[in-house]
mmCIF file of C-alpha atoms and ligand atoms in Angstrom:
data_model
loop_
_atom_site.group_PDB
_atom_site.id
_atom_site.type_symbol
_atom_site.label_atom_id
_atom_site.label_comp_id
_atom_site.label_asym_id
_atom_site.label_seq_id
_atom_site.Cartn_x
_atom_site.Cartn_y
_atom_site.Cartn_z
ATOM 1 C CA UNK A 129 -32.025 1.069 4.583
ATOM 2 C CA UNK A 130 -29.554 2.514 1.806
ATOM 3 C CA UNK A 131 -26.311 1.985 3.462
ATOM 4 C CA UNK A 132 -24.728 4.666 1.077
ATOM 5 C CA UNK A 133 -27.469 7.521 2.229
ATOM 6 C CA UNK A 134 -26.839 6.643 5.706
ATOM 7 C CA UNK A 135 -23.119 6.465 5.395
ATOM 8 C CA UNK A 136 -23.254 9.938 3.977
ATOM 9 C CA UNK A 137 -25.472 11.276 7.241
ATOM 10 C CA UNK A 138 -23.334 9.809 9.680
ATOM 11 C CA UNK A 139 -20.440 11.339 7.613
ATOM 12 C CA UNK A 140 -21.459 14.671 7.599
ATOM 13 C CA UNK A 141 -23.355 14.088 11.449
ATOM 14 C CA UNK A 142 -19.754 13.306 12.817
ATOM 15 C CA UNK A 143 -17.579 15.075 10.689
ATOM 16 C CA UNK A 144 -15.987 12.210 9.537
ATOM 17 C CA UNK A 145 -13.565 11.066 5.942
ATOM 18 C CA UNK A 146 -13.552 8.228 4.215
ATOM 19 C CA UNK A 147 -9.620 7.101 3.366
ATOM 20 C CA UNK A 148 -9.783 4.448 0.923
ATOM 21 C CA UNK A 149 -6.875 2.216 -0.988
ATOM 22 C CA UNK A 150 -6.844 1.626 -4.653
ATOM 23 C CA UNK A 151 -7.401 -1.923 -4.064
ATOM 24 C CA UNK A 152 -10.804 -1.605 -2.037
ATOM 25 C CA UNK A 153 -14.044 -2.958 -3.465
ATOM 26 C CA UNK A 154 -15.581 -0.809 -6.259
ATOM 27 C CA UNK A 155 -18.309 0.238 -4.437
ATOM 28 C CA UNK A 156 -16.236 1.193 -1.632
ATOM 29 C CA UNK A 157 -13.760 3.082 -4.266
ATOM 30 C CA UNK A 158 -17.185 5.238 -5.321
ATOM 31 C CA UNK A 159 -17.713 6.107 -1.983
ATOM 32 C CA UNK A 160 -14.026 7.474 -0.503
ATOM 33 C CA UNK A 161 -13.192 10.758 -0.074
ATOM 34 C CA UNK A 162 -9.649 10.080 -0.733
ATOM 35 C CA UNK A 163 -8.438 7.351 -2.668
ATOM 36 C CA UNK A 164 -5.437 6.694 -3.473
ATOM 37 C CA UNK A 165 -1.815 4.706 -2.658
ATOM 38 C CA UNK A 166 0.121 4.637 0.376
ATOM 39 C CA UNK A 167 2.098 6.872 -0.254
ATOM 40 C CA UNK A 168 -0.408 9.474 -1.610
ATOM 41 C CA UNK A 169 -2.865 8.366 1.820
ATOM 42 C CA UNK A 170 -0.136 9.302 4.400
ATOM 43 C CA UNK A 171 0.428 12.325 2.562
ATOM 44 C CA UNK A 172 -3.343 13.180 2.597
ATOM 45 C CA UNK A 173 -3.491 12.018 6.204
ATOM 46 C CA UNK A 174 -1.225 14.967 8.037
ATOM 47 C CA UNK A 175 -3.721 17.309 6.244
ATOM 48 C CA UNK A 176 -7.124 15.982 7.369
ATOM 49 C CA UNK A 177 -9.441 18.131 8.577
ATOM 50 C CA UNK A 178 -12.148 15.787 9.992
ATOM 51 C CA UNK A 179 -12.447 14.394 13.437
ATOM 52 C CA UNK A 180 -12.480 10.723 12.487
ATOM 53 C CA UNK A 181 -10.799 9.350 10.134
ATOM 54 C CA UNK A 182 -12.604 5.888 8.344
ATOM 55 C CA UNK A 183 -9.385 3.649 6.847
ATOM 56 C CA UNK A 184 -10.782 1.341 4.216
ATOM 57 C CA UNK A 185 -7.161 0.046 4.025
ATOM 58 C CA UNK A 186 -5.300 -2.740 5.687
ATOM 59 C CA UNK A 187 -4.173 -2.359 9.412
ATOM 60 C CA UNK A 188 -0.681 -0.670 8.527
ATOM 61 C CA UNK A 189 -2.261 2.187 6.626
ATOM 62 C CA UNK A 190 -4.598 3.125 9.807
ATOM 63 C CA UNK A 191 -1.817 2.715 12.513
ATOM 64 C CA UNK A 192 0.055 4.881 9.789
ATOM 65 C CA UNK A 193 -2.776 7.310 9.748
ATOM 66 C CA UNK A 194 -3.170 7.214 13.920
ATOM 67 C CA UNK A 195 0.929 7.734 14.280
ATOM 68 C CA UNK A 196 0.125 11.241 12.027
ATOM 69 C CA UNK A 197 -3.019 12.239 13.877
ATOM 70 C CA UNK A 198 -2.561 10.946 17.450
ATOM 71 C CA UNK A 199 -5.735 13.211 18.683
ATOM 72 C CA UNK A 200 -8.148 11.800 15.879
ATOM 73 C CA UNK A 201 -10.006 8.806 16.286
ATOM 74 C CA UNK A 202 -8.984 6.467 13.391
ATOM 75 C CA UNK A 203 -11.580 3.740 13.018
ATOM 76 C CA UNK A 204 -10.431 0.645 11.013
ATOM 77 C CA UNK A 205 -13.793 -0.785 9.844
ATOM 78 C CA UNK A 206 -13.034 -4.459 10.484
ATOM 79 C CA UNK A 207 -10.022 -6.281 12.354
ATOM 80 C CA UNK A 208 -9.816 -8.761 9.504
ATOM 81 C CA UNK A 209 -8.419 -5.990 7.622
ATOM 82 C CA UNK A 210 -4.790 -7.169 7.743
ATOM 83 C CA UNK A 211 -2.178 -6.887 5.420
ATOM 84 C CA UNK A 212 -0.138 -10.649 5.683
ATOM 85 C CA UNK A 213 3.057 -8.985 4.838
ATOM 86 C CA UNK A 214 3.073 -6.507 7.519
ATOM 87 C CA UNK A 215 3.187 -9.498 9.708
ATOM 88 C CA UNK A 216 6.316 -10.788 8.683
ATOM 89 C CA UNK A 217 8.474 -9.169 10.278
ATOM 90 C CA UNK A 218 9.437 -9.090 13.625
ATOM 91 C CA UNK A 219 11.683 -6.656 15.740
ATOM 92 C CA UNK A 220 14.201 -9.879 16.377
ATOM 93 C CA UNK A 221 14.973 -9.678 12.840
ATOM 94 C CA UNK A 222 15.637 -5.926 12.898
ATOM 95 C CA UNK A 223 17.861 -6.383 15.887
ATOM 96 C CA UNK A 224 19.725 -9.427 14.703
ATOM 97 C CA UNK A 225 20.633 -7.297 11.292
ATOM 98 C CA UNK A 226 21.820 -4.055 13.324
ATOM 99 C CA UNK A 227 24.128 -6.687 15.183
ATOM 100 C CA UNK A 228 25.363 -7.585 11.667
ATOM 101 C CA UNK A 229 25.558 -4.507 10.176
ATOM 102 C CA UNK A 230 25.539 -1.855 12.623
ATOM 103 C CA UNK A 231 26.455 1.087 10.266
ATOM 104 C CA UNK A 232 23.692 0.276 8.080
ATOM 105 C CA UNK A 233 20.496 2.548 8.383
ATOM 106 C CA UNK A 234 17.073 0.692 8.543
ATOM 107 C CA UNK A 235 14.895 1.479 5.891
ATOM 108 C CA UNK A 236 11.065 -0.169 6.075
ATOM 109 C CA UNK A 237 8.283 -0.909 3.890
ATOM 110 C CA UNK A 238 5.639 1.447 5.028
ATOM 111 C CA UNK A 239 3.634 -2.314 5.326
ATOM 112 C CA UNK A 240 4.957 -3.076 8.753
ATOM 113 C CA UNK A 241 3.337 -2.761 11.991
ATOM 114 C CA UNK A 242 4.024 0.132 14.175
ATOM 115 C CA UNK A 243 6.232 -1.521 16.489
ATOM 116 C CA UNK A 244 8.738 -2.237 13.881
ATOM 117 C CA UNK A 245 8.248 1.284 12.505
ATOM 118 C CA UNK A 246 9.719 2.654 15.361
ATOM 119 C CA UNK A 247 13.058 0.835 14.769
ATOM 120 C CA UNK A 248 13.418 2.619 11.448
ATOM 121 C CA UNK A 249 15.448 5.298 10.519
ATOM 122 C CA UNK A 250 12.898 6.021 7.057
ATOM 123 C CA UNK A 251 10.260 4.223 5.960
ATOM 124 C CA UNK A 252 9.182 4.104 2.463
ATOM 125 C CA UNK A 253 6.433 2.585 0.281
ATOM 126 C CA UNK A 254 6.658 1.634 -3.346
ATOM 127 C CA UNK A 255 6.389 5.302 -4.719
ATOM 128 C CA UNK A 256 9.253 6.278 -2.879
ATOM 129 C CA UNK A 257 11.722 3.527 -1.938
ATOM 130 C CA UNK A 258 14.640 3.787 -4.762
ATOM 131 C CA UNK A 259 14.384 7.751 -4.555
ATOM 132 C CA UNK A 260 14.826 7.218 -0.862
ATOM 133 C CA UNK A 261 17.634 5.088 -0.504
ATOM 134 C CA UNK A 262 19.657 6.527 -3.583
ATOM 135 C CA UNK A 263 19.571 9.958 -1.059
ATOM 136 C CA UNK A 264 20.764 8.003 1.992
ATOM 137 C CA UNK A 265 24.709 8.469 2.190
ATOM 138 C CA UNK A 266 25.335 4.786 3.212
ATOM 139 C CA UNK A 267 26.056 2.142 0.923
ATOM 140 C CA UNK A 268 24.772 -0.925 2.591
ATOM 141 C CA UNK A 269 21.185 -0.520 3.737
ATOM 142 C CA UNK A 270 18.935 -3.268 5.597
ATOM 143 C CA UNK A 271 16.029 -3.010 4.091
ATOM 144 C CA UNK A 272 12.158 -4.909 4.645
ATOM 145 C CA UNK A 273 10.101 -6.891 4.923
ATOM 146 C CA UNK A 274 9.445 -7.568 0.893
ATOM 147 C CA UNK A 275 12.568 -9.147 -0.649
ATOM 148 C CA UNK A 276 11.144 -8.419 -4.204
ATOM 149 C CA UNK A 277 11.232 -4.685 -3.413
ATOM 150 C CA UNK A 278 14.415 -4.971 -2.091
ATOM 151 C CA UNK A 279 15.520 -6.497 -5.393
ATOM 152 C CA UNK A 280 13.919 -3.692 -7.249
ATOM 153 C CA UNK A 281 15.280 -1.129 -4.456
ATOM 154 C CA UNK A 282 19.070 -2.439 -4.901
ATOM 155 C CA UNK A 283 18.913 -2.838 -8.773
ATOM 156 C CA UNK A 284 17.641 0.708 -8.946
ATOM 157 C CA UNK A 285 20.467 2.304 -7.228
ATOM 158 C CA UNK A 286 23.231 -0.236 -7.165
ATOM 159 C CA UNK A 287 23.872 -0.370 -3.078
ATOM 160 C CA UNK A 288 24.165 -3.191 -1.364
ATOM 161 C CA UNK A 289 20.211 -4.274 0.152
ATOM 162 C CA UNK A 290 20.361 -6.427 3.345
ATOM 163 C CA UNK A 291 16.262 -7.940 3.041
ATOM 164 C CA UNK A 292 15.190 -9.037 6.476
ATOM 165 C CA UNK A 293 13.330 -11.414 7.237
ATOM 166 C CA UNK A 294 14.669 -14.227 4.726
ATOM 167 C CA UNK A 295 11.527 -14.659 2.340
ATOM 168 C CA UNK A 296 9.510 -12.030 3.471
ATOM 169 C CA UNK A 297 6.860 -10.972 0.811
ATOM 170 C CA UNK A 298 3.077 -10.477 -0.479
ATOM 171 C CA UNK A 299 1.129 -13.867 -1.362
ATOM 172 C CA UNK A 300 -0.734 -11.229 -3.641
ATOM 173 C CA UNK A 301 1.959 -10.539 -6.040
ATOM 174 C CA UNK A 302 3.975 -13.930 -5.692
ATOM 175 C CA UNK A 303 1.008 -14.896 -7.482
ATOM 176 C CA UNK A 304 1.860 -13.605 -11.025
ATOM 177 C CA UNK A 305 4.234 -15.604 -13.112
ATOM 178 C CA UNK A 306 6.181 -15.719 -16.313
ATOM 179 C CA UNK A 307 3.313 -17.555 -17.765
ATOM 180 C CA UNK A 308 0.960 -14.470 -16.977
ATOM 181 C CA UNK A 309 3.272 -12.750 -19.065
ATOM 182 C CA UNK A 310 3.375 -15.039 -21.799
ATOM 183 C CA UNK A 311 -0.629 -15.150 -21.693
ATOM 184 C CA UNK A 312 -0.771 -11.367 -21.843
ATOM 185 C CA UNK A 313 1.688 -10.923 -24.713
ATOM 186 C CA UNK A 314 -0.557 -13.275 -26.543
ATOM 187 C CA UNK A 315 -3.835 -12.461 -26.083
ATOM 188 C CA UNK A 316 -3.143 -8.764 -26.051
ATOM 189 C CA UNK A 317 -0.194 -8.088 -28.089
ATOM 190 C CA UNK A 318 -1.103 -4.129 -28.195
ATOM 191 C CA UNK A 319 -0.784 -3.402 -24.468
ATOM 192 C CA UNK A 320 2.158 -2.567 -22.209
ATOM 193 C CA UNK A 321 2.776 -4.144 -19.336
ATOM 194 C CA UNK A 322 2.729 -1.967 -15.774
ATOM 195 C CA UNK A 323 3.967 -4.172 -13.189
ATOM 196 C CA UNK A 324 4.335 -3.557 -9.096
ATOM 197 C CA UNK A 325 7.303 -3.714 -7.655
ATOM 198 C CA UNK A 326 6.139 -6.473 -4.785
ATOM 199 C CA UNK A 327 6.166 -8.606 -8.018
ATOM 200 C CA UNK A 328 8.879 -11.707 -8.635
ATOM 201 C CA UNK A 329 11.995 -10.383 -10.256
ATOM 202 C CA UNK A 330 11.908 -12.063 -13.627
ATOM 203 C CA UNK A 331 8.106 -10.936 -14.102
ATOM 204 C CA UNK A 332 9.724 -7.450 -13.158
ATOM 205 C CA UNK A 333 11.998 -8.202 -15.563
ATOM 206 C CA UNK A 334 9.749 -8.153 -17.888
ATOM 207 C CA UNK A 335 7.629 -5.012 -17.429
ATOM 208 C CA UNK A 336 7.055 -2.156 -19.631
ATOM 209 C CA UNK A 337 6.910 0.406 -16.759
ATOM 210 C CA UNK A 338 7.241 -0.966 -12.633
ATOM 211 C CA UNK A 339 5.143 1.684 -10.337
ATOM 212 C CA UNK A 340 3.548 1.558 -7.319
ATOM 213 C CA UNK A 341 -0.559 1.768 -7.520
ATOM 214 C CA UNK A 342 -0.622 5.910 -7.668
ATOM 215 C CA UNK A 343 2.033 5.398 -10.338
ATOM 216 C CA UNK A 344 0.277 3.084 -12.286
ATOM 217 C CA UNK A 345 -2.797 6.280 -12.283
ATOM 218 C CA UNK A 346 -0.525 8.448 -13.273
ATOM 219 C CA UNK A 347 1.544 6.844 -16.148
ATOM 220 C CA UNK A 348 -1.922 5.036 -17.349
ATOM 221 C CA UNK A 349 -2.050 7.924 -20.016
ATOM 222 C CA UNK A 350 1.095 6.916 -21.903
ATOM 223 C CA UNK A 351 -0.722 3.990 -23.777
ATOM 224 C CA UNK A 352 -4.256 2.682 -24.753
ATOM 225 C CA UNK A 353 -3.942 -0.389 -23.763
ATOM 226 C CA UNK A 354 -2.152 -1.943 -20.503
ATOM 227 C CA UNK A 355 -1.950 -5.566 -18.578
ATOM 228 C CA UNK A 356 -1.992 -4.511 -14.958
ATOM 229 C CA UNK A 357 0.288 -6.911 -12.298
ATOM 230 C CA UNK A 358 -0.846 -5.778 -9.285
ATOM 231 C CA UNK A 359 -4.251 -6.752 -7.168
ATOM 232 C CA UNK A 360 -7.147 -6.928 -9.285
ATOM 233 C CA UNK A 361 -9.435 -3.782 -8.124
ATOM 234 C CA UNK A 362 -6.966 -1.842 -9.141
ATOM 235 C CA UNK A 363 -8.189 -2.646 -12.844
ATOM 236 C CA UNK A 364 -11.455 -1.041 -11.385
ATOM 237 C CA UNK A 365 -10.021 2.447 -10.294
ATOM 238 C CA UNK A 366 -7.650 2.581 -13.547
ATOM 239 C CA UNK A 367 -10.848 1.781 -16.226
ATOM 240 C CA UNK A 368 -13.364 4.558 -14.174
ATOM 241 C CA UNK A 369 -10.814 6.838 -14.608
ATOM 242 C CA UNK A 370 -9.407 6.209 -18.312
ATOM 243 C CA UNK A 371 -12.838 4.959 -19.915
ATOM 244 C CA UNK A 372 -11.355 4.899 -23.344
ATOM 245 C CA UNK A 373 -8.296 2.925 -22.889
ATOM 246 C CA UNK A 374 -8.181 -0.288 -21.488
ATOM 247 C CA UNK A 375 -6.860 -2.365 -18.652
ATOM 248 C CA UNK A 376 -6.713 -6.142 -18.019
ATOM 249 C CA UNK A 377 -5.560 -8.181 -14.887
ATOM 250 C CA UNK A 378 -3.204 -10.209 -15.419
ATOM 251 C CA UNK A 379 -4.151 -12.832 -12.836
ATOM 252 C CA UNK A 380 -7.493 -12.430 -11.576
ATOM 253 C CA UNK A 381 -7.072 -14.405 -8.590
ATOM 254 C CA UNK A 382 -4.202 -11.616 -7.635
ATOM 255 C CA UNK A 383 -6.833 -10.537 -4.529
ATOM 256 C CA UNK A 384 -6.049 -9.018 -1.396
ATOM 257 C CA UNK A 385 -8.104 -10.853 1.230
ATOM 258 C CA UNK A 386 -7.370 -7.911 4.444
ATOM 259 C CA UNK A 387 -8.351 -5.531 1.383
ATOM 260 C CA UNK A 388 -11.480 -7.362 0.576
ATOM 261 C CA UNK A 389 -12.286 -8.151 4.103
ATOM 262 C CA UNK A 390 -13.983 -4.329 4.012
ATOM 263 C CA UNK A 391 -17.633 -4.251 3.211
ATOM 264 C CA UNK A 392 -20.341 -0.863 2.968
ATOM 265 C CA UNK A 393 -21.827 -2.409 5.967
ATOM 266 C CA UNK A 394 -19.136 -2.663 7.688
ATOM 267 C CA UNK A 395 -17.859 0.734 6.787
ATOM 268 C CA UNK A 396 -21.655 1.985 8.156
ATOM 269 C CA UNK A 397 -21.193 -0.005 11.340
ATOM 270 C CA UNK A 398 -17.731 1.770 11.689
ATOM 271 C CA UNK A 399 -19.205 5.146 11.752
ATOM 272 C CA UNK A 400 -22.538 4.221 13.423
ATOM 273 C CA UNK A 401 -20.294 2.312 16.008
ATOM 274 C CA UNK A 402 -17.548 4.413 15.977
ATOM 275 C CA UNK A 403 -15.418 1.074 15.666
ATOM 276 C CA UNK A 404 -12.539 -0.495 16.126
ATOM 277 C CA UNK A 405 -10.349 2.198 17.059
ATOM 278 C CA UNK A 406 -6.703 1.908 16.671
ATOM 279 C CA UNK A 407 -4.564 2.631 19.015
ATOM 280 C CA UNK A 408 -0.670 2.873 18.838
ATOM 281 C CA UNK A 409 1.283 3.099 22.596
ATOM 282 C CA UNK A 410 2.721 6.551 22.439
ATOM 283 C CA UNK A 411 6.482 5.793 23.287
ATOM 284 C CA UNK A 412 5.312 3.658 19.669
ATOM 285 C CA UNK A 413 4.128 5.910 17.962
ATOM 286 C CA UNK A 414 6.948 8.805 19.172
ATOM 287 C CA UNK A 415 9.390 6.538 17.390
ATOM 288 C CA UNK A 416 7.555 5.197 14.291
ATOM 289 C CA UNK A 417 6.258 9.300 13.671
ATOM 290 C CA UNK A 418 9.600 10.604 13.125
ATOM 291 C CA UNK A 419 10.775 7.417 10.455
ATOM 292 C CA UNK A 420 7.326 8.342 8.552
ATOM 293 C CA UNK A 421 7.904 12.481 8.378
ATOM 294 C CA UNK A 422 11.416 11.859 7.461
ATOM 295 C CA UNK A 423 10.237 9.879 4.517
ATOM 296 C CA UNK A 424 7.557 12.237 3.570
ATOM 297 C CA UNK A 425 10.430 15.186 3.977
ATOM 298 C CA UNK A 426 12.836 12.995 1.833
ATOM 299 C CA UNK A 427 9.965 12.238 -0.805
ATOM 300 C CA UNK A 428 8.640 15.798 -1.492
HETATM 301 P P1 LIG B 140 0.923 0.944 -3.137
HETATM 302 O O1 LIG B 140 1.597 1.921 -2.215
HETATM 303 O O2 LIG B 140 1.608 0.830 -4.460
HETATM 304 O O3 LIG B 140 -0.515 1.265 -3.287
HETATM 305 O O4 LIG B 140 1.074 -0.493 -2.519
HETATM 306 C C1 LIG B 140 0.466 -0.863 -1.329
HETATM 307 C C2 LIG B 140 0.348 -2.289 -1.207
HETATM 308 O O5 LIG B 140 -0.048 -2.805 -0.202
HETATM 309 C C3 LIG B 140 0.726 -3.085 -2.366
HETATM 310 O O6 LIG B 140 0.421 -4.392 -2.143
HETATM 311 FE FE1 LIG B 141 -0.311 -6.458 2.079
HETATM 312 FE FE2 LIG B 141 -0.038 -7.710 -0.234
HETATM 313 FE FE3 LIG B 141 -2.463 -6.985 0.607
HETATM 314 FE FE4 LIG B 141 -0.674 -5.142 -0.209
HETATM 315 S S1 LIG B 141 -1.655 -6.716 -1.452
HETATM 316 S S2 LIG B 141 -1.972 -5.027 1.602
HETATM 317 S S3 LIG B 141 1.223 -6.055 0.542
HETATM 318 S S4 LIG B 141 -1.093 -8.489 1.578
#
């Protein structure tokens, strides 16, 4: 059996998209409809005219996706598709901030699980976060779960960043170091260095340009020749698309495991199957829907 042919049948059979993240596996990346960041995927999502909706993401992105389109089925094509820093953080933390700093609006990572979401008064995602809380008209935000964005959000603008919880991040991006940098500046003194901002503050410190994933695509132009600090497929989607400059990881074990958790097969089995279905409790999903479409308002 070709798993792409049949993909492509059931596709068209059940009128069905493929959503894919820049950091899927290449041959899922060949395959999307759609692929792009998280920002640029919810975006696409309150437009989609199919009536199911395959997520090769991590579990955020289709809850995100399900919260938009409550009457399409979004199929997630395994459960081991999780994004670790999601998971972090807990509505207890939320609550114990507001009791701390009650004026202070909270602003969350678009990684965080639905339930969380709906204690949020915007969400935002890399692409978006400083733009979004320079706009707000308070002064002291709380702000999570990933304390580096936080430190990238606060330096940004200058307000005062409450991150909740204490150490919350992505093992991904913890991963790169000052050495990295040192490497890269010596075995390819030519390139630039385009960092995310989920990395450690002194290797953001020390980045030519800091952008989320759809940024990196779009600012890739600007040189020939670029170190990417960020998880390594995304050296995949940036080379297909620039063939004649060139991109190198900066730490190739820099791997998403939720992200890599998604096969072909198990993207076939999702549409054969129509499986696993997510499903977000509406009272949920009320909440968490109107944190998301302010952020997309607040981000046009
Ligand atoms: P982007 O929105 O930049 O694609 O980031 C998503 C993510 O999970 C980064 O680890
Ligand atoms: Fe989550 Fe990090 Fe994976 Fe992004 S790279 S999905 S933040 S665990």
């Amino acid at each position: 059996m070709n798993l792409v042919e049949e993909i492509m049948r059931l596709k068209e059979e059940k009128n069905a998209i493929i959503l894919a993240h820049n950091y899927q596996l290449p041959e899922i990346q060949d395959i999307a409809d759609f692929l792009g960041d998280s920002l640029e995927l919810a975006r696409k999502v309150v437009n989609v005219d199919a009536d199911i909706i395959v997520f090769a993401g991590v579990d955020f992105m289709a809850e995100t996706a399900k919260i938009l389109n409550p009457n399409k089925k979004v199929l997630l094509p395994t459960r081991r598709a999780t994004c670790a820093m999601a998971h972090m953080l807990k509505v207890e933390h939320i609550l114990e901030a507001k009791e701390k700093y009650p004026d202070a609006p909270v602003v969350l990572y678009i990684n965080t699980m639905a339930e969380t979401k709906a204690y949020a008064d915007v969400t935002v995602t890399s692409g978006n976060a400083a733009r979004i809380v320079e706009k707000l008209e308070a002064d002291t935000v709380i702000f999570g779960p990933d304390n580096n964005l936080a430190y990238y959000v606060a330096k940004k603008t200058g307000k005062r960043i409450i991150p909740i919880p204490e150490g919350g991040h992505c093992y991904v991006h913890k991963k790169f170091t000052l050495e990295d940098v040192r490497r890269a500046r010596k075995e390819y003194p030519n390139a630039k260095l385009m960092i995310h901002p989920e990395c450690n503050p002194e290797v953001q410190e020390q980045a030519d340009l800091i952008v989320s994933t759809g940024g990196m695509v779009r600012n890739a132009c600007q040189h020939d020749e670029w170190v990417v600090f960020t998880e390594k497929e995304m050296v995949y989607r940036l080379q297909k698309l620039y063939p004649d400059k060139n991109f190198y990881p900066a730490n190739e074990d820099a791997l998403c495991i939720g992200m890599k958790s998604i096969t072909l097969k198990h993207i076939y089995e999702a549409l054969r199957d129509e499986k696993y279905e997510i499903e977000v409790p509406e009272e949920i999903a009320i909440k968490a829907k109107k944190a998301i479409e302010r952020m997309l308002e607040m981000s046009k």
